[in-house]
Amino acid sequence: MRVMAQMAMVMNLDKCIGCHTCSVTCKQAWTNRSGVEYVWFNNVETRPGQGYPRRYQDQERWQGGWTLNRRGRLTLKAGGRLRKLLTIFANPVLPNIRDYYEPWTYDYEHLTSAPLGDDFPVARPKSLLTGQPTDISWSANWDDDLAGAPEHGHLDPIVQRLREQAQATVAFEYERSFMFFLPRICEHCLNPSCVASCPSGAMYKREEDGIVLVDQDRCRGWRMCVTGCPYKKVYFNHRTGKAEKCTFCYPRVEVGQPTVCSETCVGRLRYIGLVLYDADRVFQAASVRDPRELYQAQLEVLLDPADPRVVAAGRAGGIPEDWLEAARRSPIHALLKHYRVALPLHPEFRTLPMVWYVPPLSPVVDVLTNTGNDGEDAGNLFGAIDTLRIPLEYLAELFTAGDVEPVRAVLQRLAAMRSYMRDLTLGQPADESIPASVGMTGAQLQELYRLLALAKYEDRYVIPTAHEEQGRELEELACSLDYEGGPGMYASGPFGEASGRPMPVAVETFHALKQRQTADRPVDPGERGARVNLLNWDGKGEPPGLFPQRDGEDRR
Amino acid sequence: MLTLWRANLLGSSAKGNEYFLEHLLGAGSNLRASETPEDLRPGEVTWRGPAEGGGPRGKLDLLVSIDFRMTSSTLLSDIVLPAATWYEKHDLSSTDMHPFVHAFTPAIDPPWETRTDFDAFHAIARAFSRLAARHLGVREDLVATALQHDTPGETAQPGGTALDWRAGQAPPIPGRTMPALAVVERDYGAVADKLATLGPLAERLGLPAKGIVLHPDREVTDLAHRNGVMLGGAGDGRPALDTDAKLAEAILALSATTNGNLAVQGFRTLERRVGRPLAQLAEGSHERRITFADTQAGPVPVITSPEWSGSETGGRRYAPFTTNVEQLKPWHTLTGRMHFLLDHDWIRDLGETLPIYRPPLDMRRLFGEPALGADGGRQVTVRYLTPHSKWSIHSEYQDNLLMLSLSRGGPTVWMHPADAGAIGVADNQWVEAVNRNGILVARAIVSHRIPAGTVFVHHAQERTIDVPRSEANDRRGGIHNSLTRLLVKPTHLIGGYAQLSFAFNYLGPTGNQRDEVTVIRPRSQEVRY
């Protein structure tokens, strides 16, 4: 048992109002620059809908994530090393800009500079890629609030699946309309296929907290990671030519602050905390045959932080005491393993994602309430779970590889909580049969209510701070996925890196990264017309030509 | 002259936008309505003759805007003054959504030539006063005010009998059978001085608050010590309000929500008035004085006050009418209770003495709009609603690139598939919405979550972002309010009768535009700007 700690998140979809504050604040913090105009590390999709990029969930088309090959062995769906070598310059399953959207802006200046006339001046849209006037035909969130659903809704891969398998009829009709919002960030998976896909070994999963990052110095822009991620949460910066992704706001998390998306969430629906997991069992859990068993398999990889053996193994693995304590108080552990009301997103991709979701309740179909029955009465509500507006089958395709049972169980627990607390709020005696019917106690339902409904800041974010004294050791070991058969392991080969270890962060790489990130022009060695000449360099400062020029800067 | 500040009248709030453009500004408009025929015009309003093809045109002499972005209003303004934004000024903020009062404090100075609203108005006042002292001097003005809620004017029409003094049915008595009249002295040269000081009426007449009067004598004296007094000029010796921070200080001093002494005083007055114990709501807060510095340090919970009907006592959150329900303070109605029956003459004439269902107005009979539904040809007539957008706060942020990138990037009209199908329009295609009030050019959003027969054009979508010229008249398409106009309900004009009396921004005629209909037509997808 190799106990490791991972920073994980849960999103309570019962509370998401689709305000997109998380998307906007993340964009302003991380992707508000040229090269990543079209990139939203955090996006919020309306479901049913195609998502962003369009139809990313259709892995028959995009080949993301893992699959079991004919011998039952876990392999990348997009293929192994040979396939990657053959397609390294022209990857057929790479989404292009149209699948995301072509970013645009407006000629705002025209509003202030237009000459006097007899009609209103107007700011016309123009493409941020070409600079030319453009028509707007897709955006980062085109089908928000079911916009265009009669025409595009059938392209939602889940709707398509449900219709093909005749599990549930999803009709886009006024009387049966349903929707909910699905905010998404990088899953920071335990078994990340993006890391495994990188030919340069530029991606890594941090040892101390499991955050998955792209090393900007190592990245060579092959974009295999974009294909490899089944959630399409690694993006390509078309200015720098490198991959970028959600960083879980590690500079904030390291000092105990929640991610920007969580901090600014209006609905108070996000939870951040640690989970302890057994790194030795990740591969095995990802390899179970039946996709419907992946949820349970992943739950078993997550460990009980109160178990003395786990604590001892954690200590032995170098996990600090306050981290072990944080794992015990973790809201993630509570929601995933204790109350079991959170579910993983698309476990069938076999990446063992670590951002989980509490599925939303939805209104009881009117048929029940029209007959004069109280839709929220405990007896009626349980019977009504199967006829909620949002089809159970849709949620199951999203969270449990199509298995309706766990979704039903979660919704029953949430419904029980509502019913039980309603009595208490109205000053009526508590009905203990309600929690008993879902295998819980009244006290547990009240605790769950406190966590989900009251959702106090301190309860939602239990984030231990980074231990600087361990920093040096972390520089030496680079990646937590460098074990036998692990996704981070690349043997020497025509295209593999012998070391597979990204360069440790140091002063030189920090400045190089910073310069490259803030360059106004693409990094193009040919532009400077000369190679870097180290012979004439006196060792002080930076040799000319090593870094891209910044505007107005005098380079020696 | 019209000054727009913290507002976007011509891009957001003006219902009947094209009427404003035509009659108020005299700018070009897409107004298509003809004048009301003579036999339908109100008999008691003087109808000015046509200047140029119908009605007065361009009545306004000067339009001034103070804003920090280019809006439909600033584009039409004669003068645009650049405004500072939120974190560049001292200001106060509060709301009934939370129980706190807090400050805005400048993070930076207003950049370039922008000024805070406070500085802008004081600068204008000083320049105006210098000129006005010479050209206008001191004048007397006869001011008529409506019979207001919570004043003796409320009992002016006992039994709901509406007697018209102009028809000789009652003697004209100001404040009883006709609006209250007052002679006001206007010393135009002293405007700037008076703007910068707290005047003597605060002590002489007190501060009215929902039918009682607060006497802030002690507060005014304290304020004079805290803020200093003005020397010379019309405000000589009065507490100074010549900076935004001092004004904020004065507001906090004179409100019972931030001044416990006034709260207790007010509640004691109210107790004597209504015969119920109320002062316990402000118990423990008698000594509390929230200063501007307190609000700058952090949000401060407010004190329960007789100015409002909620209670924050003991950490409660505001809910209206709490004192009426829990402390049995009489409601501000005819009977002192909540009641449905309204017995005024006009209401009886309209058959609404008790609440009844009223269907939407028949716009075809009233205004000649087409009948609802598809006409079998190339247009469909639908109900027109303007709910609030999720991508803007009124018109603020509707031009923000992030908001536009997360939505459809321009003005849109949400339609049901049946209505879109009836005119052969697909999702994201340009359409034109036309009625007698104006013309709108937008892209259709076809969604099954819209009820058939209704369209949504969200408030507020200006005409500054991606609005092409219309096919109807080759002029720029309008805003969401280009298809609306106000329809005033006669019973909202009653006044002078208990809870039907006028109260500024609270009780009175509402801006009703929910019964509108519009015709939606497909158009060429080649748009010209």
PDB file of N, CA, C and O in Angstrom, chain A residues 523-555:
ATOM      1  N   VAL A 523       6.956  32.200 -30.469  1.00  0.00           N
ATOM      2  CA  VAL A 523       8.362  31.882 -30.333  1.00  0.00           C
ATOM      3  C   VAL A 523       8.851  31.306 -31.637  1.00  0.00           C
ATOM      4  O   VAL A 523       8.467  30.235 -32.037  1.00  0.00           O
ATOM      5  N   ASP A 524       9.672  32.025 -32.327  1.00  0.00           N
ATOM      6  CA  ASP A 524      10.100  31.557 -33.645  1.00  0.00           C
ATOM      7  C   ASP A 524      11.595  31.802 -33.778  1.00  0.00           C
ATOM      8  O   ASP A 524      12.032  32.919 -34.054  1.00  0.00           O
ATOM      9  N   PRO A 525      12.379  30.780 -33.603  1.00  0.00           N
ATOM     10  CA  PRO A 525      13.837  30.971 -33.679  1.00  0.00           C
ATOM     11  C   PRO A 525      14.253  31.550 -35.012  1.00  0.00           C
ATOM     12  O   PRO A 525      15.187  32.320 -35.103  1.00  0.00           O
ATOM     13  N   GLY A 526      13.537  31.182 -36.076  1.00  0.00           N
ATOM     14  CA  GLY A 526      13.900  31.666 -37.398  1.00  0.00           C
ATOM     15  C   GLY A 526      13.815  33.173 -37.499  1.00  0.00           C
ATOM     16  O   GLY A 526      14.521  33.807 -38.266  1.00  0.00           O
ATOM     17  N   GLU A 527      12.939  33.766 -36.731  1.00  0.00           N
ATOM     18  CA  GLU A 527      12.722  35.208 -36.778  1.00  0.00           C
ATOM     19  C   GLU A 527      13.987  35.994 -36.475  1.00  0.00           C
ATOM     20  O   GLU A 527      14.242  37.049 -37.005  1.00  0.00           O
ATOM     21  N   ARG A 528      14.748  35.496 -35.567  1.00  0.00           N
ATOM     22  CA  ARG A 528      15.909  36.265 -35.155  1.00  0.00           C
ATOM     23  C   ARG A 528      17.080  36.099 -36.106  1.00  0.00           C
ATOM     24  O   ARG A 528      18.057  36.821 -36.033  1.00  0.00           O
ATOM     25  N   GLY A 529      16.900  35.143 -36.993  1.00  0.00           N
ATOM     26  CA  GLY A 529      17.907  35.020 -38.038  1.00  0.00           C
ATOM     27  C   GLY A 529      19.245  34.478 -37.578  1.00  0.00           C
ATOM     28  O   GLY A 529      20.179  34.368 -38.356  1.00  0.00           O
ATOM     29  N   ALA A 530      19.349  34.180 -36.333  1.00  0.00           N
ATOM     30  CA  ALA A 530      20.652  33.665 -35.882  1.00  0.00           C
ATOM     31  C   ALA A 530      20.432  32.675 -34.766  1.00  0.00           C
ATOM     32  O   ALA A 530      19.432  32.735 -34.077  1.00  0.00           O
ATOM     33  N   ARG A 531      21.319  31.782 -34.628  1.00  0.00           N
ATOM     34  CA  ARG A 531      21.207  30.846 -33.517  1.00  0.00           C
ATOM     35  C   ARG A 531      21.755  31.486 -32.261  1.00  0.00           C
ATOM     36  O   ARG A 531      22.361  32.529 -32.286  1.00  0.00           O
ATOM     37  N   VAL A 532      21.485  30.834 -31.197  1.00  0.00           N
ATOM     38  CA  VAL A 532      22.054  31.293 -29.938  1.00  0.00           C
ATOM     39  C   VAL A 532      23.541  31.006 -29.945  1.00  0.00           C
ATOM     40  O   VAL A 532      23.973  29.903 -30.244  1.00  0.00           O
ATOM     41  N   ASN A 533      24.322  32.017 -29.665  1.00  0.00           N
ATOM     42  CA  ASN A 533      25.770  31.844 -29.681  1.00  0.00           C
ATOM     43  C   ASN A 533      26.301  31.940 -28.256  1.00  0.00           C
ATOM     44  O   ASN A 533      26.309  33.006 -27.645  1.00  0.00           O
ATOM     45  N   LEU A 534      26.706  30.802 -27.734  1.00  0.00           N
ATOM     46  CA  LEU A 534      27.174  30.806 -26.348  1.00  0.00           C
ATOM     47  C   LEU A 534      28.666  31.074 -26.236  1.00  0.00           C
ATOM     48  O   LEU A 534      29.182  31.327 -25.155  1.00  0.00           O
ATOM     49  N   LEU A 535      29.379  31.042 -27.373  1.00  0.00           N
ATOM     50  CA  LEU A 535      30.839  31.213 -27.307  1.00  0.00           C
ATOM     51  C   LEU A 535      31.208  32.610 -26.833  1.00  0.00           C
ATOM     52  O   LEU A 535      32.181  32.785 -26.121  1.00  0.00           O
ATOM     53  N   ASN A 536      30.409  33.566 -27.254  1.00  0.00           N
ATOM     54  CA  ASN A 536      30.736  34.951 -26.909  1.00  0.00           C
ATOM     55  C   ASN A 536      30.050  35.414 -25.641  1.00  0.00           C
ATOM     56  O   ASN A 536      30.084  36.588 -25.288  1.00  0.00           O
ATOM     57  N   TRP A 537      29.463  34.508 -24.994  1.00  0.00           N
ATOM     58  CA  TRP A 537      28.686  34.881 -23.814  1.00  0.00           C
ATOM     59  C   TRP A 537      29.585  34.836 -22.594  1.00  0.00           C
ATOM     60  O   TRP A 537      30.318  33.885 -22.385  1.00  0.00           O
ATOM     61  N   ASP A 538      29.531  35.907 -21.809  1.00  0.00           N
ATOM     62  CA  ASP A 538      30.431  35.962 -20.661  1.00  0.00           C
ATOM     63  C   ASP A 538      29.835  35.309 -19.421  1.00  0.00           C
ATOM     64  O   ASP A 538      30.373  35.446 -18.333  1.00  0.00           O
ATOM     65  N   GLY A 539      28.719  34.687 -19.572  1.00  0.00           N
ATOM     66  CA  GLY A 539      28.139  33.991 -18.432  1.00  0.00           C
ATOM     67  C   GLY A 539      27.276  34.871 -17.555  1.00  0.00           C
ATOM     68  O   GLY A 539      26.633  34.404 -16.622  1.00  0.00           O
ATOM     69  N   LYS A 540      27.252  36.169 -17.901  1.00  0.00           N
ATOM     70  CA  LYS A 540      26.417  37.043 -17.068  1.00  0.00           C
ATOM     71  C   LYS A 540      25.128  37.343 -17.824  1.00  0.00           C
ATOM     72  O   LYS A 540      25.110  37.458 -19.038  1.00  0.00           O
ATOM     73  N   GLY A 541      24.056  37.475 -17.105  1.00  0.00           N
ATOM     74  CA  GLY A 541      22.781  37.826 -17.743  1.00  0.00           C
ATOM     75  C   GLY A 541      22.340  36.749 -18.714  1.00  0.00           C
ATOM     76  O   GLY A 541      22.586  35.562 -18.498  1.00  0.00           O
ATOM     77  N   GLU A 542      21.687  37.186 -19.783  1.00  0.00           N
ATOM     78  CA  GLU A 542      21.171  36.209 -20.756  1.00  0.00           C
ATOM     79  C   GLU A 542      21.904  36.375 -22.071  1.00  0.00           C
ATOM     80  O   GLU A 542      22.082  37.486 -22.551  1.00  0.00           O
ATOM     81  N   PRO A 543      22.325  35.269 -22.705  1.00  0.00           N
ATOM     82  CA  PRO A 543      22.963  35.379 -24.013  1.00  0.00           C
ATOM     83  C   PRO A 543      21.948  35.842 -25.041  1.00  0.00           C
ATOM     84  O   PRO A 543      20.763  35.471 -24.974  1.00  0.00           O
ATOM     85  N   PRO A 544      22.330  36.684 -25.963  1.00  0.00           N
ATOM     86  CA  PRO A 544      21.363  37.202 -26.940  1.00  0.00           C
ATOM     87  C   PRO A 544      20.785  36.058 -27.764  1.00  0.00           C
ATOM     88  O   PRO A 544      21.494  35.142 -28.162  1.00  0.00           O
ATOM     89  N   GLY A 545      19.510  36.163 -28.006  1.00  0.00           N
ATOM     90  CA  GLY A 545      18.849  35.185 -28.841  1.00  0.00           C
ATOM     91  C   GLY A 545      18.297  33.985 -28.099  1.00  0.00           C
ATOM     92  O   GLY A 545      17.596  33.164 -28.676  1.00  0.00           O
ATOM     93  N   LEU A 546      18.598  33.893 -26.820  1.00  0.00           N
ATOM     94  CA  LEU A 546      18.129  32.712 -26.098  1.00  0.00           C
ATOM     95  C   LEU A 546      16.631  32.801 -25.814  1.00  0.00           C
ATOM     96  O   LEU A 546      15.897  31.813 -25.873  1.00  0.00           O
ATOM     97  N   PHE A 547      16.170  34.022 -25.531  1.00  0.00           N
ATOM     98  CA  PHE A 547      14.757  34.201 -25.202  1.00  0.00           C
ATOM     99  C   PHE A 547      14.093  35.083 -26.239  1.00  0.00           C
ATOM    100  O   PHE A 547      14.757  35.916 -26.848  1.00  0.00           O
ATOM    101  N   PRO A 548      12.783  34.925 -26.465  1.00  0.00           N
ATOM    102  CA  PRO A 548      12.095  35.775 -27.433  1.00  0.00           C
ATOM    103  C   PRO A 548      12.128  37.214 -26.980  1.00  0.00           C
ATOM    104  O   PRO A 548      12.089  37.502 -25.788  1.00  0.00           O
ATOM    105  N   GLN A 549      12.192  38.099 -27.976  1.00  0.00           N
ATOM    106  CA  GLN A 549      12.272  39.511 -27.651  1.00  0.00           C
ATOM    107  C   GLN A 549      10.946  40.016 -27.148  1.00  0.00           C
ATOM    108  O   GLN A 549       9.902  39.623 -27.629  1.00  0.00           O
ATOM    109  N   ARG A 550      11.053  40.942 -26.218  1.00  0.00           N
ATOM    110  CA  ARG A 550       9.837  41.632 -25.808  1.00  0.00           C
ATOM    111  C   ARG A 550       9.849  42.993 -26.466  1.00  0.00           C
ATOM    112  O   ARG A 550      10.890  43.554 -26.730  1.00  0.00           O
ATOM    113  N   ASP A 551       8.647  43.552 -26.710  1.00  0.00           N
ATOM    114  CA  ASP A 551       8.562  44.836 -27.386  1.00  0.00           C
ATOM    115  C   ASP A 551       9.330  45.902 -26.622  1.00  0.00           C
ATOM    116  O   ASP A 551       9.191  46.038 -25.398  1.00  0.00           O
ATOM    117  N   GLY A 552      10.076  46.667 -27.341  1.00  0.00           N
ATOM    118  CA  GLY A 552      10.728  47.825 -26.705  1.00  0.00           C
ATOM    119  C   GLY A 552      11.900  47.459 -25.828  1.00  0.00           C
ATOM    120  O   GLY A 552      12.402  48.287 -25.091  1.00  0.00           O
ATOM    121  N   GLU A 553      12.326  46.217 -25.895  1.00  0.00           N
ATOM    122  CA  GLU A 553      13.420  45.854 -24.995  1.00  0.00           C
ATOM    123  C   GLU A 553      14.718  45.793 -25.759  1.00  0.00           C
ATOM    124  O   GLU A 553      14.785  45.273 -26.857  1.00  0.00           O
ATOM    125  N   ASP A 554      15.724  46.278 -25.166  1.00  0.00           N
ATOM    126  CA  ASP A 554      17.023  46.305 -25.821  1.00  0.00           C
ATOM    127  C   ASP A 554      17.781  45.044 -25.445  1.00  0.00           C
ATOM    128  O   ASP A 554      18.076  44.824 -24.280  1.00  0.00           O
ATOM    129  N   ARG A 555      18.057  44.223 -26.387  1.00  0.00           N
ATOM    130  CA  ARG A 555      18.754  42.966 -26.087  1.00  0.00           C
ATOM    131  C   ARG A 555      20.233  43.134 -26.373  1.00  0.00           C
ATOM    132  O   ARG A 555      20.611  43.632 -27.412  1.00  0.00           O
TER     133      ARG A 555
END
